[in-house]
Amino acid sequence: MGLPRFGRPKGGGGGQPSPNLYVANCGPAVGISYDEIRSVFGGFGQVKGVYAADESGARVVVCFDGEVSARAALEALNGRPCSDLGGRSLHVRYSVERPVCQAKMNDSLPVHTYASELKIPGLYLLHDFISLGEEKELLGAVDDRPWNSLVKRRVQHYGYEFRYDTRNVDANRHLGELPSFVSFILERISSFPGLPCATNASLDQLTVNEYPVGVGLSPHIDTHSAFEDLIFSLSLAGPCIMEFRRYLEGGWLHKDVSGSDGNVDSLENTKFLRKAICLPPRSMLLLSAEARYAWHHYIPHHKIDIVMDKVIKRSSRRVSFTFRKVRTGPCRCEFPSYCDSQSKHA
């Protein structure tokens, strides 16, 4: 069962009385834990739950077992500094629970922690692929080198440059060998568990992405004609949720949109499967076979994520190292309907 969903209060005043309070300037993003919130509001009556009001991490909904408790909390805390919550001035109003069908479509999608739980052929996730010390060294190495700024994030390219205008690489323009600071990663990839063919990966292209808090990645399949079968992505500095979509009618979706609740969704008369996984820091994700060629993957543009009813705040930055092999011949995969000849996505 998914979490309750609440509408944001509208109009002036405290709103229509209810057992639920919408509380702004309060939440993980401003350094206040849900346990602290529950403790303070619990002084006015039994608290049934504390939930994220939206994706900001700075607004919550506190649910009491009755309107009397909610009214007492609103009158005592609204617009006044709360010493038990760091002296923050809370903005409190009533909130009304919405029917599930009105909730955001991606809010109740189960988020898994292991790739095997998604049952997507060719998808692997290895936790703790590197150590804390190795993570620190990798971040230091890229921060000592120049970044290229895109609209919402910064990137570095090694081996070959990925061209965002063509969604491809120029195989005739070699930037040089991959940097020495990733040599140990390439050696470790050669013995990637459960994938014997990784020993012959011969990866020659690396893209380093830096995502500020709240910035994600639009749905895409890495261009078939640009890269070979195996795509490895190492997550550093912060966690995130990655969602996968398989469009049942083949082909591509040409704009960034979200699906609906459930395992099989329908959007603009196009049906697709949706699954999600949590990528913790220092984990290595591998896309191969069907996962690489037929499933769109993307990172929702959130500041917080909910994993197994637990709110996880995204860090100030997340850095990914994506390793690929530039393709020198035609793609002969088993999923031609998802080939880039039918789309401009990458």
GROMACS .gro file of C-alpha atoms in nm:
model
  346
    1MET     CA    1   0.000   0.000   0.000
    2GLY     CA    2   0.134   0.344  -0.091
    3LEU     CA    3   0.171   0.640   0.139
    4PRO     CA    4  -0.124   0.880   0.193
    5ARG     CA    5  -0.140   1.176  -0.047
    6PHE     CA    6  -0.239   1.527   0.053
    7GLY     CA    7  -0.347   1.836  -0.133
    8ARG     CA    8  -0.159   2.163  -0.082
    9PRO     CA    9  -0.382   2.413   0.101
   10LYS     CA   10  -0.536   2.686  -0.114
   11GLY     CA   11  -0.663   3.032  -0.028
   12GLY     CA   12  -0.606   3.236   0.288
   13GLY     CA   13  -0.640   3.145   0.652
   14GLY     CA   14  -0.579   2.803   0.798
   15GLY     CA   15  -0.799   2.621   0.550
   16GLN     CA   16  -1.084   2.376   0.613
   17PRO     CA   17  -1.037   2.203   0.952
   18SER     CA   18  -0.907   1.847   0.929
   19PRO     CA   19  -0.682   1.610   1.131
   20ASN     CA   20  -0.396   1.678   0.885
   21LEU     CA   21  -0.160   1.976   0.896
   22TYR     CA   22   0.052   2.110   0.612
   23VAL     CA   23   0.375   2.242   0.768
   24ALA     CA   24   0.619   2.455   0.569
   25ASN     CA   25   0.980   2.543   0.662
   26CYS     CA   26   1.008   2.201   0.820
   27GLY     CA   27   1.167   1.875   0.703
   28PRO     CA   28   1.492   1.694   0.614
   29ALA     CA   29   1.604   1.964   0.368
   30VAL     CA   30   1.623   2.219   0.653
   31GLY     CA   31   1.786   1.980   0.899
   32ILE     CA   32   1.477   1.858   1.085
   33SER     CA   33   1.417   1.483   1.100
   34TYR     CA   34   1.077   1.317   1.090
   35ASP     CA   35   1.135   1.182   1.443
   36GLU     CA   36   1.190   1.538   1.571
   37ILE     CA   37   0.872   1.656   1.397
   38ARG     CA   38   0.673   1.366   1.539
   39SER     CA   39   0.804   1.439   1.889
   40VAL     CA   40   0.710   1.810   1.882
   41PHE     CA   41   0.365   1.764   1.728
   42GLY     CA   42   0.303   1.463   1.950
   43GLY     CA   43   0.274   1.704   2.241
   44PHE     CA   44  -0.069   1.805   2.107
   45GLY     CA   45  -0.211   1.457   2.055
   46GLN     CA   46  -0.151   1.121   1.892
   47VAL     CA   47   0.038   1.156   1.561
   48LYS     CA   48  -0.061   0.891   1.308
   49GLY     CA   49   0.218   0.978   1.064
   50VAL     CA   50   0.454   1.239   0.919
   51TYR     CA   51   0.486   1.250   0.539
   52ALA     CA   52   0.664   1.449   0.272
   53ALA     CA   53   0.426   1.715   0.137
   54ASP     CA   54   0.619   1.745  -0.190
   55GLU     CA   55   0.964   1.683  -0.337
   56SER     CA   56   1.135   1.981  -0.170
   57GLY     CA   57   1.215   1.813   0.160
   58ALA     CA   58   1.118   2.138   0.337
   59ARG     CA   59   0.742   2.080   0.373
   60VAL     CA   60   0.562   1.797   0.550
   61VAL     CA   61   0.212   1.682   0.639
   62VAL     CA   62   0.151   1.582   1.001
   63CYS     CA   63  -0.150   1.354   1.053
   64PHE     CA   64  -0.329   1.343   1.390
   65ASP     CA   65  -0.602   1.104   1.498
   66GLY     CA   66  -0.849   1.393   1.532
   67GLU     CA   67  -0.919   1.755   1.445
   68VAL     CA   68  -0.892   1.874   1.806
   69SER     CA   69  -0.523   1.785   1.824
   70ALA     CA   70  -0.455   1.936   1.483
   71ARG     CA   71  -0.627   2.263   1.580
   72ALA     CA   72  -0.426   2.287   1.902
   73ALA     CA   73  -0.098   2.236   1.716
   74LEU     CA   74  -0.188   2.489   1.446
   75GLU     CA   75  -0.282   2.758   1.700
   76ALA     CA   76   0.033   2.700   1.906
   77LEU     CA   77   0.294   2.668   1.629
   78ASN     CA   78   0.179   2.864   1.325
   79GLY     CA   79   0.402   3.165   1.260
   80ARG     CA   80   0.598   3.123   1.580
   81PRO     CA   81   0.961   3.013   1.632
   82CYS     CA   82   0.978   2.659   1.770
   83SER     CA   83   1.270   2.616   2.009
   84ASP     CA   84   1.251   2.235   1.982
   85LEU     CA   85   1.295   2.255   1.603
   86GLY     CA   86   1.601   2.476   1.587
   87GLY     CA   87   1.407   2.797   1.645
   88ARG     CA   88   1.248   2.780   1.300
   89SER     CA   89   0.921   2.965   1.237
   90LEU     CA   90   0.671   2.714   1.104
   91HIS     CA   91   0.392   2.795   0.860
   92VAL     CA   92   0.101   2.564   0.941
   93ARG     CA   93  -0.230   2.511   0.766
   94TYR     CA   94  -0.488   2.236   0.739
   95SER     CA   95  -0.447   1.980   0.462
   96VAL     CA   96  -0.696   1.735   0.318
   97GLU     CA   97  -0.608   1.382   0.208
   98ARG     CA   98  -0.651   1.325  -0.164
   99PRO     CA   99  -0.785   1.008  -0.328
  100VAL     CA  100  -0.507   0.785  -0.454
  101CYS     CA  101  -0.607   0.840  -0.816
  102GLN     CA  102  -0.519   1.211  -0.783
  103ALA     CA  103  -0.169   1.146  -0.652
  104LYS     CA  104   0.140   1.206  -0.858
  105MET     CA  105   0.178   0.911  -1.086
  106ASN     CA  106   0.530   0.811  -0.988
  107ASP     CA  107   0.497   0.856  -0.610
  108SER     CA  108   0.389   0.501  -0.519
  109LEU     CA  109   0.616   0.311  -0.757
  110PRO     CA  110   0.803   0.056  -0.543
  111VAL     CA  111   1.176   0.130  -0.522
  112HIS     CA  112   1.396  -0.178  -0.500
  113THR     CA  113   1.747  -0.204  -0.361
  114TYR     CA  114   1.875  -0.504  -0.560
  115ALA     CA  115   1.875  -0.549  -0.937
  116SER     CA  116   1.747  -0.906  -0.910
  117GLU     CA  117   1.421  -0.771  -0.765
  118LEU     CA  118   1.344  -0.581  -1.087
  119LYS     CA  119   1.376  -0.894  -1.305
  120ILE     CA  120   1.509  -0.698  -1.602
  121PRO     CA  121   1.739  -0.922  -1.810
  122GLY     CA  122   2.091  -0.780  -1.826
  123LEU     CA  123   2.058  -0.544  -1.526
  124TYR     CA  124   2.314  -0.575  -1.247
  125LEU     CA  125   2.392  -0.362  -0.941
  126LEU     CA  126   2.694  -0.426  -0.723
  127HIS     CA  127   2.692  -0.243  -0.388
  128ASP     CA  128   3.018  -0.111  -0.238
  129PHE     CA  129   3.207  -0.156  -0.564
  130ILE     CA  130   3.469   0.087  -0.429
  131SER     CA  131   3.570   0.199  -0.081
  132LEU     CA  132   3.517   0.535   0.088
  133GLY     CA  133   3.884   0.617   0.038
  134GLU     CA  134   3.870   0.530  -0.331
  135GLU     CA  135   3.557   0.742  -0.371
  136LYS     CA  136   3.736   1.040  -0.215
  137GLU     CA  137   4.035   0.995  -0.447
  138LEU     CA  138   3.816   0.975  -0.758
  139LEU     CA  139   3.624   1.290  -0.666
  140GLY     CA  140   3.950   1.471  -0.598
  141ALA     CA  141   4.091   1.361  -0.933
  142VAL     CA  142   3.802   1.497  -1.139
  143ASP     CA  143   3.777   1.816  -0.932
  144ASP     CA  144   4.140   1.885  -1.022
  145ARG     CA  145   4.043   1.882  -1.390
  146PRO     CA  146   3.832   2.129  -1.590
  147TRP     CA  147   3.457   2.076  -1.614
  148ASN     CA  148   3.233   2.159  -1.910
  149SER     CA  149   2.905   2.322  -1.808
  150LEU     CA  150   2.574   2.210  -1.955
  151VAL     CA  151   2.236   2.365  -1.876
  152LYS     CA  152   2.184   2.183  -1.545
  153ARG     CA  153   2.501   1.987  -1.479
  154ARG     CA  154   2.876   1.966  -1.543
  155VAL     CA  155   3.054   1.698  -1.745
  156GLN     CA  156   3.397   1.566  -1.839
  157HIS     CA  157   3.473   1.335  -2.132
  158TYR     CA  158   3.765   1.098  -2.174
  159GLY     CA  159   3.861   0.870  -2.463
  160TYR     CA  160   3.596   1.013  -2.693
  161GLU     CA  161   3.369   1.313  -2.652
  162PHE     CA  162   2.996   1.253  -2.647
  163ARG     CA  163   2.823   1.506  -2.870
  164TYR     CA  164   2.490   1.612  -2.723
  165ASP     CA  165   2.383   1.780  -3.047
  166THR     CA  166   2.409   1.456  -3.249
  167ARG     CA  167   2.362   1.212  -2.958
  168ASN     CA  168   2.669   1.028  -3.079
  169VAL     CA  169   3.049   1.023  -3.073
  170ASP     CA  170   3.300   1.092  -3.345
  171ALA     CA  171   3.493   0.764  -3.357
  172ASN     CA  172   3.761   0.931  -3.570
  173ARG     CA  173   3.843   1.185  -3.299
  174HIS     CA  174   4.028   1.009  -3.021
  175LEU     CA  175   4.098   1.219  -2.710
  176GLY     CA  176   4.354   0.973  -2.574
  177GLU     CA  177   4.355   0.684  -2.330
  178LEU     CA  178   4.131   0.680  -2.025
  179PRO     CA  179   4.295   0.856  -1.727
  180SER     CA  180   4.517   0.656  -1.495
  181PHE     CA  181   4.299   0.731  -1.192
  182VAL     CA  182   4.031   0.492  -1.323
  183SER     CA  183   4.270   0.205  -1.398
  184PHE     CA  184   4.173   0.015  -1.085
  185ILE     CA  185   3.805   0.047  -1.179
  186LEU     CA  186   3.869  -0.107  -1.522
  187GLU     CA  187   4.058  -0.394  -1.360
  188ARG     CA  188   3.773  -0.454  -1.115
  189ILE     CA  189   3.516  -0.445  -1.396
  190SER     CA  190   3.701  -0.729  -1.571
  191SER     CA  191   3.586  -0.960  -1.290
  192PHE     CA  192   3.234  -0.823  -1.257
  193PRO     CA  193   3.027  -1.092  -1.078
  194GLY     CA  194   2.792  -1.297  -1.292
  195LEU     CA  195   2.909  -1.159  -1.625
  196PRO     CA  196   3.199  -1.353  -1.780
  197CYS     CA  197   3.190  -1.142  -2.099
  198ALA     CA  198   3.297  -0.837  -1.895
  199THR     CA  199   3.653  -0.964  -1.918
  200ASN     CA  200   3.653  -0.855  -2.283
  201ALA     CA  201   3.477  -0.521  -2.233
  202SER     CA  202   3.772  -0.310  -2.363
  203LEU     CA  203   3.601   0.009  -2.244
  204ASP     CA  204   3.740   0.321  -2.413
  205GLN     CA  205   3.497   0.604  -2.336
  206LEU     CA  206   3.423   0.770  -2.003
  207THR     CA  207   3.172   1.043  -1.924
  208VAL     CA  208   3.178   1.201  -1.580
  209ASN     CA  209   2.855   1.378  -1.481
  210GLU     CA  210   2.804   1.602  -1.180
  211TYR     CA  211   2.441   1.646  -1.074
  212PRO     CA  212   2.351   1.925  -0.827
  213VAL     CA  213   2.078   1.847  -0.575
  214GLY     CA  214   1.738   1.808  -0.743
  215VAL     CA  215   1.880   1.759  -1.093
  216GLY     CA  216   1.814   1.430  -1.270
  217LEU     CA  217   1.836   1.280  -1.616
  218SER     CA  218   1.570   1.264  -1.887
  219PRO     CA  219   1.445   0.922  -2.009
  220HIS     CA  220   1.673   0.775  -2.274
  221ILE     CA  221   1.841   0.468  -2.416
  222ASP     CA  222   2.211   0.512  -2.489
  223THR     CA  223   2.239   0.541  -2.865
  224HIS     CA  224   2.263   0.194  -3.021
  225SER     CA  225   2.491   0.305  -3.301
  226ALA     CA  226   2.728   0.489  -3.067
  227PHE     CA  227   2.815   0.226  -2.807
  228GLU     CA  228   2.861  -0.149  -2.770
  229ASP     CA  229   2.674  -0.388  -2.544
  230LEU     CA  230   2.800  -0.308  -2.193
  231ILE     CA  231   2.745   0.019  -2.007
  232PHE     CA  232   2.884   0.060  -1.655
  233SER     CA  233   2.788   0.350  -1.428
  234LEU     CA  234   2.956   0.417  -1.094
  235SER     CA  235   2.767   0.640  -0.847
  236LEU     CA  236   2.965   0.869  -0.616
  237ALA     CA  237   2.896   1.123  -0.340
  238GLY     CA  238   2.519   1.078  -0.313
  239PRO     CA  239   2.227   0.838  -0.371
  240CYS     CA  240   1.951   0.863  -0.628
  241ILE     CA  241   1.659   0.670  -0.772
  242MET     CA  242   1.685   0.537  -1.126
  243GLU     CA  243   1.365   0.442  -1.305
  244PHE     CA  244   1.335   0.205  -1.602
  245ARG     CA  245   1.061   0.205  -1.867
  246ARG     CA  246   0.990  -0.058  -2.131
  247TYR     CA  247   0.745   0.058  -2.399
  248LEU     CA  248   0.532  -0.238  -2.497
  249GLU     CA  249   0.472  -0.119  -2.851
  250GLY     CA  250   0.840  -0.061  -2.924
  251GLY     CA  251   0.973   0.269  -3.051
  252TRP     CA  252   1.050   0.576  -2.844
  253LEU     CA  253   0.870   0.840  -2.646
  254HIS     CA  254   0.973   1.184  -2.764
  255LYS     CA  255   0.930   1.396  -2.450
  256ASP     CA  256   1.011   1.378  -2.082
  257VAL     CA  257   0.696   1.262  -1.904
  258SER     CA  258   0.604   1.043  -1.610
  259GLY     CA  259   0.383   0.738  -1.610
  260SER     CA  260   0.110   0.631  -1.369
  261ASP     CA  261   0.093   0.409  -1.064
  262GLY     CA  262   0.136   0.038  -1.104
  263ASN     CA  263   0.358  -0.196  -1.300
  264VAL     CA  264   0.196  -0.141  -1.642
  265ASP     CA  265   0.118   0.223  -1.721
  266SER     CA  266  -0.056   0.400  -2.004
  267LEU     CA  267   0.033   0.744  -2.136
  268GLU     CA  268  -0.092   0.902  -2.458
  269ASN     CA  269  -0.221   0.557  -2.562
  270THR     CA  270   0.126   0.406  -2.517
  271LYS     CA  271   0.162   0.127  -2.261
  272PHE     CA  272   0.488   0.075  -2.075
  273LEU     CA  273   0.634  -0.109  -1.779
  274ARG     CA  274   0.793   0.092  -1.498
  275LYS     CA  275   1.041  -0.023  -1.237
  276ALA     CA  276   1.275   0.164  -1.004
  277ILE     CA  277   1.593   0.098  -0.808
  278CYS     CA  278   1.798   0.292  -0.554
  279LEU     CA  279   2.160   0.359  -0.651
  280PRO     CA  280   2.364   0.412  -0.333
  281PRO     CA  281   2.703   0.586  -0.333
  282ARG     CA  282   2.996   0.368  -0.445
  283SER     CA  283   2.769   0.121  -0.627
  284MET     CA  284   2.829   0.005  -0.985
  285LEU     CA  285   2.535  -0.039  -1.222
  286LEU     CA  286   2.565  -0.250  -1.537
  287LEU     CA  287   2.326  -0.224  -1.831
  288SER     CA  288   2.357  -0.508  -2.078
  289ALA     CA  289   2.136  -0.707  -2.314
  290GLU     CA  290   1.767  -0.611  -2.279
  291ALA     CA  291   1.834  -0.362  -1.998
  292ARG     CA  292   2.077  -0.173  -2.221
  293TYR     CA  293   1.891  -0.185  -2.553
  294ALA     CA  294   1.519  -0.187  -2.474
  295TRP     CA  295   1.462  -0.009  -2.142
  296HIS     CA  296   1.469   0.367  -2.110
  297HIS     CA  297   1.643   0.475  -1.790
  298TYR     CA  298   1.623   0.809  -1.615
  299ILE     CA  299   1.672   0.986  -1.283
  300PRO     CA  300   1.370   1.182  -1.154
  301HIS     CA  301   1.434   1.549  -1.080
  302HIS     CA  302   1.380   1.524  -0.703
  303LYS     CA  303   1.546   1.669  -0.395
  304ILE     CA  304   1.432   1.377  -0.183
  305ASP     CA  305   1.349   1.015  -0.261
  306ILE     CA  306   1.131   0.766  -0.075
  307VAL     CA  307   1.269   0.414  -0.044
  308MET     CA  308   1.060   0.162   0.151
  309ASP     CA  309   0.869   0.445   0.325
  310LYS     CA  310   1.199   0.606   0.430
  311VAL     CA  311   1.280   0.957   0.311
  312ILE     CA  312   1.630   0.989   0.166
  313LYS     CA  313   1.759   1.340   0.107
  314ARG     CA  314   1.982   1.382  -0.197
  315SER     CA  315   2.325   1.523  -0.126
  316SER     CA  316   2.452   1.857  -0.256
  317ARG     CA  317   2.608   1.673  -0.550
  318ARG     CA  318   2.607   1.333  -0.713
  319VAL     CA  319   2.884   1.232  -0.951
  320SER     CA  320   2.863   0.940  -1.193
  321PHE     CA  321   3.138   0.771  -1.394
  322THR     CA  322   2.987   0.605  -1.703
  323PHE     CA  323   3.214   0.366  -1.895
  324ARG     CA  324   3.132   0.252  -2.249
  325LYS     CA  325   3.290   0.102  -2.560
  326VAL     CA  326   3.255   0.308  -2.879
  327ARG     CA  327   3.094   0.105  -3.157
  328THR     CA  328   3.288   0.072  -3.481
  329GLY     CA  329   3.033  -0.133  -3.676
  330PRO     CA  330   2.654  -0.158  -3.712
  331CYS     CA  331   2.435  -0.250  -3.417
  332ARG     CA  332   2.301  -0.604  -3.448
  333CYS     CA  333   2.109  -0.625  -3.122
  334GLU     CA  334   1.781  -0.813  -3.076
  335PHE     CA  335   1.578  -0.496  -3.023
  336PRO     CA  336   1.572  -0.307  -3.356
  337SER     CA  337   1.244  -0.131  -3.272
  338TYR     CA  338   1.435   0.062  -3.003
  339CYS     CA  339   1.721   0.152  -3.240
  340ASP     CA  340   1.821   0.519  -3.259
  341SER     CA  341   1.729   0.527  -3.626
  342GLN     CA  342   1.377   0.587  -3.493
  343SER     CA  343   1.470   0.854  -3.241
  344LYS     CA  344   1.705   1.140  -3.161
  345HIS     CA  345   1.743   1.036  -2.796
  346ALA     CA  346   2.075   0.914  -2.658
   0.00000   0.00000   0.00000
